[in-house]
Tab-separated table of C-alpha atoms in Angstrom:
chain	number	residue	atom	x	y	z
J	8	MET	CA	276.678	31.593	31.031
J	9	ALA	CA	274.608	34.683	29.974
J	10	PRO	CA	271.885	34.078	27.396
J	11	GLY	CA	273.233	34.552	23.815
J	12	SER	CA	276.934	34.306	24.906
J	13	VAL	CA	279.350	31.917	23.212
J	14	PRO	CA	279.871	28.560	24.946
J	15	PRO	CA	283.302	28.094	26.253
J	16	ALA	CA	285.613	25.180	25.151
J	17	LEU	CA	288.073	22.500	26.560
J	18	ILE	CA	290.374	21.365	23.781
J	19	ILE	CA	292.515	18.200	24.674
J	20	ALA	CA	295.501	17.538	22.799
J	21	MET	CA	295.894	13.820	23.319
J	22	GLY	CA	297.935	10.851	22.370
J	23	VAL	CA	300.633	8.447	23.878
J	24	SER	CA	303.712	9.689	25.279
J	25	GLY	CA	306.280	10.854	22.691
J	26	SER	CA	303.469	11.647	20.133
J	27	GLY	CA	304.190	15.458	20.647
J	28	LYS	CA	300.925	16.463	22.312
J	29	SER	CA	302.636	19.186	24.322
J	30	THR	CA	304.064	20.740	21.164
J	31	LEU	CA	300.853	20.526	19.359
J	32	GLY	CA	298.917	21.906	22.362
J	33	GLN	CA	301.137	24.808	22.628
J	34	ASN	CA	300.996	25.676	18.961
J	35	LEU	CA	297.292	25.120	18.787
J	36	ALA	CA	296.996	27.497	21.883
J	37	GLU	CA	299.173	29.995	20.130
J	38	ALA	CA	297.103	29.917	16.887
J	39	LEU	CA	293.829	30.342	18.740
J	40	GLY	CA	295.039	33.112	21.223
J	41	VAL	CA	294.078	30.971	24.202
J	42	PRO	CA	295.947	29.448	27.414
J	43	PHE	CA	297.794	26.286	27.238
J	44	TYR	CA	298.566	23.984	30.212
J	45	ASP	CA	300.094	20.548	30.567
J	46	GLY	CA	297.766	18.172	32.392
J	47	ASP	CA	300.638	17.048	34.599
J	48	SER	CA	300.779	20.392	36.017
J	49	LEU	CA	297.190	20.075	37.203
J	50	HIS	CA	297.457	17.116	39.607
J	51	PRO	CA	296.184	17.230	43.240
J	52	GLN	CA	298.960	17.243	45.841
J	53	SER	CA	298.314	13.740	46.894
J	54	ASN	CA	298.941	12.375	43.414
J	55	ILE	CA	302.239	14.618	43.195
J	56	ASP	CA	303.347	13.048	46.468
J	57	LYS	CA	302.613	9.544	45.293
J	58	MET	CA	304.418	9.892	42.131
J	59	GLY	CA	307.302	11.365	43.706
J	60	ARG	CA	307.698	8.318	45.934
J	61	GLY	CA	307.483	6.220	42.715
J	62	ILE	CA	304.087	4.679	43.492
J	63	PRO	CA	301.957	4.167	40.322
J	64	LEU	CA	298.547	6.020	40.240
J	65	THR	CA	295.406	4.150	40.017
J	66	ASP	CA	292.151	4.867	38.240
J	67	ALA	CA	290.746	6.075	41.579
J	68	ASP	CA	293.656	8.480	41.890
J	69	ARG	CA	293.007	9.787	38.179
J	70	GLU	CA	289.443	10.310	38.283
J	71	PRO	CA	289.582	13.453	40.800
J	72	TRP	CA	292.595	14.852	38.699
J	73	LEU	CA	290.580	14.335	35.246
J	74	ALA	CA	287.614	16.059	37.112
J	75	LEU	CA	289.863	18.863	38.255
J	76	ILE	CA	291.477	19.473	34.722
J	77	ARG	CA	287.827	19.964	33.608
J	78	SER	CA	287.037	22.261	36.432
J	79	THR	CA	290.152	24.229	36.048
J	80	ALA	CA	289.502	24.754	32.391
J	81	ASP	CA	285.966	25.924	33.275
J	82	ARG	CA	287.548	28.727	35.704
J	83	ILE	CA	290.028	29.796	32.967
J	84	CYS	CA	287.054	30.084	30.576
J	85	GLU	CA	284.973	32.078	33.163
J	86	ASN	CA	288.115	34.456	33.405
J	87	LYS	CA	288.235	34.665	29.584
J	88	GLU	CA	284.631	35.758	29.499
J	89	GLY	CA	285.427	38.660	31.756
J	90	GLU	CA	288.416	39.506	29.374
J	91	LEU	CA	286.003	39.299	26.449
J	92	SER	CA	283.527	41.667	27.950
J	93	SER	CA	286.106	44.362	28.175
J	94	SER	CA	287.959	43.703	24.925
J	95	PRO	CA	287.860	46.625	22.384
J	96	GLU	CA	285.443	46.463	19.449
J	97	GLY	CA	286.701	44.717	16.462
J	98	VAL	CA	289.053	42.401	18.421
J	99	SER	CA	288.435	38.883	17.702
J	100	GLN	CA	288.697	36.522	20.662
J	101	VAL	CA	288.352	32.822	21.467
J	102	LYS	CA	286.856	31.547	24.728
J	103	GLY	CA	288.646	28.393	25.593
J	104	VAL	CA	291.837	26.612	26.932
J	105	VAL	CA	293.997	23.890	25.370
J	106	ILE	CA	295.343	21.153	27.809
J	107	ALA	CA	297.700	18.348	26.910
J	108	CYS	CA	296.728	14.997	28.440
J	109	SER	CA	297.049	11.325	27.133
J	110	ALA	CA	293.492	10.649	27.884
J	111	LEU	CA	293.995	7.032	26.598
J	112	LYS	CA	290.775	5.445	27.593
J	113	ARG	CA	287.269	6.295	26.811
J	114	TYR	CA	286.564	6.237	30.503
J	115	TYR	CA	289.131	8.975	31.173
J	116	ARG	CA	287.761	11.203	28.222
J	117	ASP	CA	284.225	10.837	29.305
J	118	ILE	CA	285.235	12.287	32.858
J	119	LEU	CA	287.025	15.251	30.958
J	120	ARG	CA	283.579	15.635	29.000
J	121	GLY	CA	281.625	15.654	32.093
J	122	ARG	CA	279.691	12.679	31.347
J	123	THR	CA	280.403	10.526	34.342
J	124	PRO	CA	278.777	9.784	37.593
J	125	GLN	CA	278.364	12.352	40.240
J	126	SER	CA	280.836	10.763	42.489
J	127	HIS	CA	283.592	11.692	39.956
J	128	GLN	CA	284.270	15.159	41.322
J	129	PRO	CA	287.331	17.352	41.799
J	130	PRO	CA	289.424	16.702	44.896
J	131	PRO	CA	288.958	18.543	48.150
J	132	ALA	CA	290.433	22.139	48.556
J	133	SER	CA	292.680	20.710	51.101
J	134	ASP	CA	294.328	18.342	48.310
J	135	LEU	CA	295.204	21.332	46.049
J	136	PRO	CA	298.893	22.355	45.665
J	137	LYS	CA	299.371	26.173	46.744
J	138	GLU	CA	300.555	27.108	43.089
J	139	HIS	CA	297.822	25.151	41.270
J	140	PRO	CA	296.601	27.103	38.316
J	141	ILE	CA	292.892	27.069	39.628
J	142	THR	CA	294.019	29.291	42.367
J	143	GLU	CA	295.230	32.007	39.778
J	144	HIS	CA	291.863	31.967	38.030
J	145	THR	CA	289.619	31.927	41.065
J	146	GLY	CA	291.640	34.449	42.744
J	147	ILE	CA	291.748	32.316	45.792
J	148	GLU	CA	295.171	32.203	47.622
J	149	ILE	CA	296.030	28.850	49.326
J	150	ASN	CA	298.362	29.592	52.313
J	151	SER	CA	297.053	26.874	54.546
J	152	ASN	CA	293.871	24.910	54.584
J	153	GLU	CA	292.766	26.702	57.819
J	154	ASP	CA	292.894	29.910	56.237
J	155	LEU	CA	290.284	29.100	53.523
J	156	GLN	CA	286.657	30.133	54.212
J	157	LYS	CA	283.743	27.710	53.629
J	158	GLU	CA	282.769	29.687	50.418
J	159	GLU	CA	286.324	29.545	49.053
J	160	GLU	CA	286.572	25.793	49.675
J	161	ARG	CA	283.173	25.303	47.784
J	162	GLU	CA	284.406	27.535	44.790
J	163	LEU	CA	287.683	25.486	44.563
J	164	GLU	CA	285.737	22.296	44.739
J	165	ARG	CA	283.038	23.260	42.378
J	166	ALA	CA	282.573	20.962	39.272
J	167	ALA	CA	282.660	22.325	35.880
J	168	SER	CA	279.696	23.826	34.270
J	169	LYS	CA	277.741	21.718	31.792
J	170	ASP	CA	278.219	24.601	29.249
J	171	LEU	CA	281.864	23.699	28.843
J	172	ARG	CA	282.118	21.855	25.614
J	173	THR	CA	285.011	19.463	25.094
J	174	PHE	CA	287.047	18.467	21.919
J	175	PHE	CA	289.826	16.217	21.441
J	176	VAL	CA	292.725	16.366	18.916
J	177	PHE	CA	294.275	12.893	18.840
J	178	ILE	CA	297.740	12.502	17.385
J	179	ASN	CA	297.706	9.140	15.600
J	180	GLY	CA	300.727	7.374	14.323
J	181	PRO	CA	302.464	3.816	14.168
J	182	ARG	CA	304.457	2.486	16.838
J	183	GLU	CA	307.816	2.545	14.727
J	184	VAL	CA	307.467	6.216	14.293
J	185	LEU	CA	306.721	6.892	18.061
J	186	GLN	CA	309.694	4.650	19.023
J	187	GLU	CA	312.012	6.645	16.741
J	188	ARG	CA	310.796	9.968	18.049
J	189	MET	CA	311.225	8.945	21.638
J	190	THR	CA	314.871	7.643	20.902
J	191	HIS	CA	315.732	11.423	19.652
J	192	ARG	CA	313.873	13.266	22.488
J	193	GLN	CA	316.592	15.037	24.571
J	194	GLY	CA	315.949	14.422	28.391
J	195	HIS	CA	313.161	11.763	27.723
J	196	PHE	CA	313.832	8.500	29.322
J	197	MET	CA	310.648	6.608	28.649
J	198	LYS	CA	311.180	2.855	28.046
J	199	VAL	CA	310.088	0.878	25.064
J	200	GLU	CA	308.118	-1.247	27.343
J	201	MET	CA	306.233	1.649	28.548
J	202	LEU	CA	305.409	2.683	25.303
J	203	ASP	CA	303.878	-0.705	24.439
J	204	SER	CA	302.088	-0.611	27.619
J	205	GLN	CA	300.358	2.866	26.463
J	206	LEU	CA	299.564	1.528	23.223
J	207	ARG	CA	297.957	-1.425	24.810
J	208	THR	CA	295.853	0.876	27.173
J	209	LEU	CA	295.057	3.246	24.248
J	210	GLU	CA	291.327	3.010	23.232
J	211	ASP	CA	291.363	4.583	19.942
J	212	PRO	CA	289.105	7.734	20.040
J	213	THR	CA	288.684	7.838	16.148
J	214	GLY	CA	284.820	8.325	15.522
J	215	GLU	CA	284.032	9.511	18.950
J	216	GLU	CA	281.918	12.720	19.264
J	217	GLY	CA	284.220	15.902	19.256
J	218	VAL	CA	287.459	14.223	18.252
J	219	VAL	CA	289.876	15.406	15.452
J	220	VAL	CA	292.509	13.228	14.322
J	221	VAL	CA	295.784	14.613	13.080
J	222	GLN	CA	298.800	12.567	11.853
J	223	LEU	CA	302.029	12.042	13.807
J	224	ALA	CA	304.145	12.100	10.698
J	225	GLU	CA	303.040	15.630	9.441
J	226	SER	CA	304.771	18.845	10.508
J	227	PRO	CA	303.821	20.791	13.533
J	228	GLN	CA	302.277	23.473	11.252
J	229	LYS	CA	300.289	20.975	9.313
J	230	GLN	CA	299.033	19.293	12.343
J	231	VAL	CA	297.692	22.516	13.488
J	232	ASP	CA	296.004	23.411	10.220
J	233	ASP	CA	294.251	20.098	10.236
J	234	ALA	CA	293.226	20.619	13.769
J	235	LEU	CA	291.896	23.939	12.964
J	236	GLU	CA	289.963	22.642	9.997
J	237	GLY	CA	288.557	19.686	11.898
J	238	LEU	CA	287.624	21.821	14.884
J	239	ALA	CA	285.590	24.103	12.568
J	240	LYS	CA	283.801	21.302	11.041
J	241	LEU	CA	282.797	20.146	14.486
J	242	GLY	CA	281.383	23.679	15.360
J	243	PHE	CA	284.367	25.319	17.222
J	244	HIS	CA	284.300	28.076	14.658
J	245	ASP	CA	281.108	29.264	16.287
J	246	GLN	CA	283.335	30.490	19.276
J	247	HIS	CA	285.488	32.684	17.062
J	248	ILE	CA	283.745	36.096	18.004
J	249	GLN	CA	283.531	39.172	15.593
J	250	SER	CA	282.838	42.423	17.146
J	251	SER	CA	283.015	44.370	13.896
J	252	SER	CA	281.001	43.513	10.775
J	253	ASN	CA	283.505	45.363	8.685
J	254	ASP	CA	286.268	43.149	9.580
J	255	GLN	CA	283.990	39.893	9.773
J	256	ASP	CA	285.481	38.126	6.833
J	257	ALA	CA	289.088	38.582	8.089
J	258	ALA	CA	288.297	37.767	11.794
J	259	GLN	CA	286.772	34.457	10.671
J	260	GLN	CA	290.048	33.276	9.535
J	261	LEU	CA	291.892	31.614	12.549
J	262	PRO	CA	295.602	32.450	12.653
J	263	LYS	CA	297.601	29.511	11.144
J	264	GLU	CA	301.150	30.879	10.605
J	265	ASP	CA	304.118	32.309	12.513
J	266	PHE	CA	304.038	29.348	15.141
J	267	VAL	CA	306.397	29.707	18.015
J	268	ALA	CA	309.788	28.426	16.931
J	269	SER	CA	310.945	27.824	20.558
J	270	LEU	CA	308.266	26.601	22.951
J	271	ARG	CA	307.627	28.006	26.420
J	272	PRO	CA	308.142	25.621	29.275
J	273	THR	CA	304.866	24.311	30.695
J	274	THR	CA	303.652	25.096	34.115
J	275	GLN	CA	305.116	22.908	37.048
J	276	GLN	CA	307.179	20.707	34.464
J	277	ALA	CA	309.378	19.517	37.044
J	278	ASN	CA	306.355	17.568	38.650
J	279	PRO	CA	306.647	13.860	38.678
J	280	VAL	CA	304.791	12.237	35.686
J	281	ASP	CA	302.136	9.456	35.525
J	282	PRO	CA	303.407	6.913	32.816
J	283	ILE	CA	299.685	6.071	31.944
J	284	SER	CA	298.357	9.663	31.637
J	285	SER	CA	301.576	11.517	30.280
């Protein structure tokens, strides 16, 4: 990162399945003007194959995936930095990305923060799907493993920069509300037993560094308003860049209205889903 430049940020919209983290993530990304990805679209190929065969993932499977979420976010922010350098004067931009991921355990969140042992690294380039978003943001096309140059492999496997700040927006709510929401979600077949399993696995992040809590019962707009306010208190407003002093007051106000009425489909939505991480 260049001296004096704004540090990039990864924002994780988190919570158990049925809490609406993808909806919050997309609305929050829309408000900030940054990209959104669903964490399930960022799995390595080995995890996709395993889930496709109905085999549950282990934490050993999830470790490289979580590291890959972070490294992919880092490449997206590097791309964003290039876009900012060519932005017209007076245009306000935020350098970051929002990703939806349950992140139920403190251990998972620490991998996403980049605070885990050196052994927790992204998967080898040979385990990346051809259409993985990291290829788009590195400009490296994966046709076959044999076609990749050594420097391309190193770039795809490179861990995220320590400059990448990480924030979490946790959707908190009672089991009864979660179950009611799940029963009304079209095309969602998660069983109550699985919800209870996730709630048992959840290690409440309230009070952890970089965590904002929003309430499940609030409207989508109120959730985003609360998330933006909480992120600003944590210092995320430092990343809102003003290029024109005449427009500084207006630029400091992050857009909080006109959220998308119908949400765009997320990348690789048809991928199999890990019941613990979704």
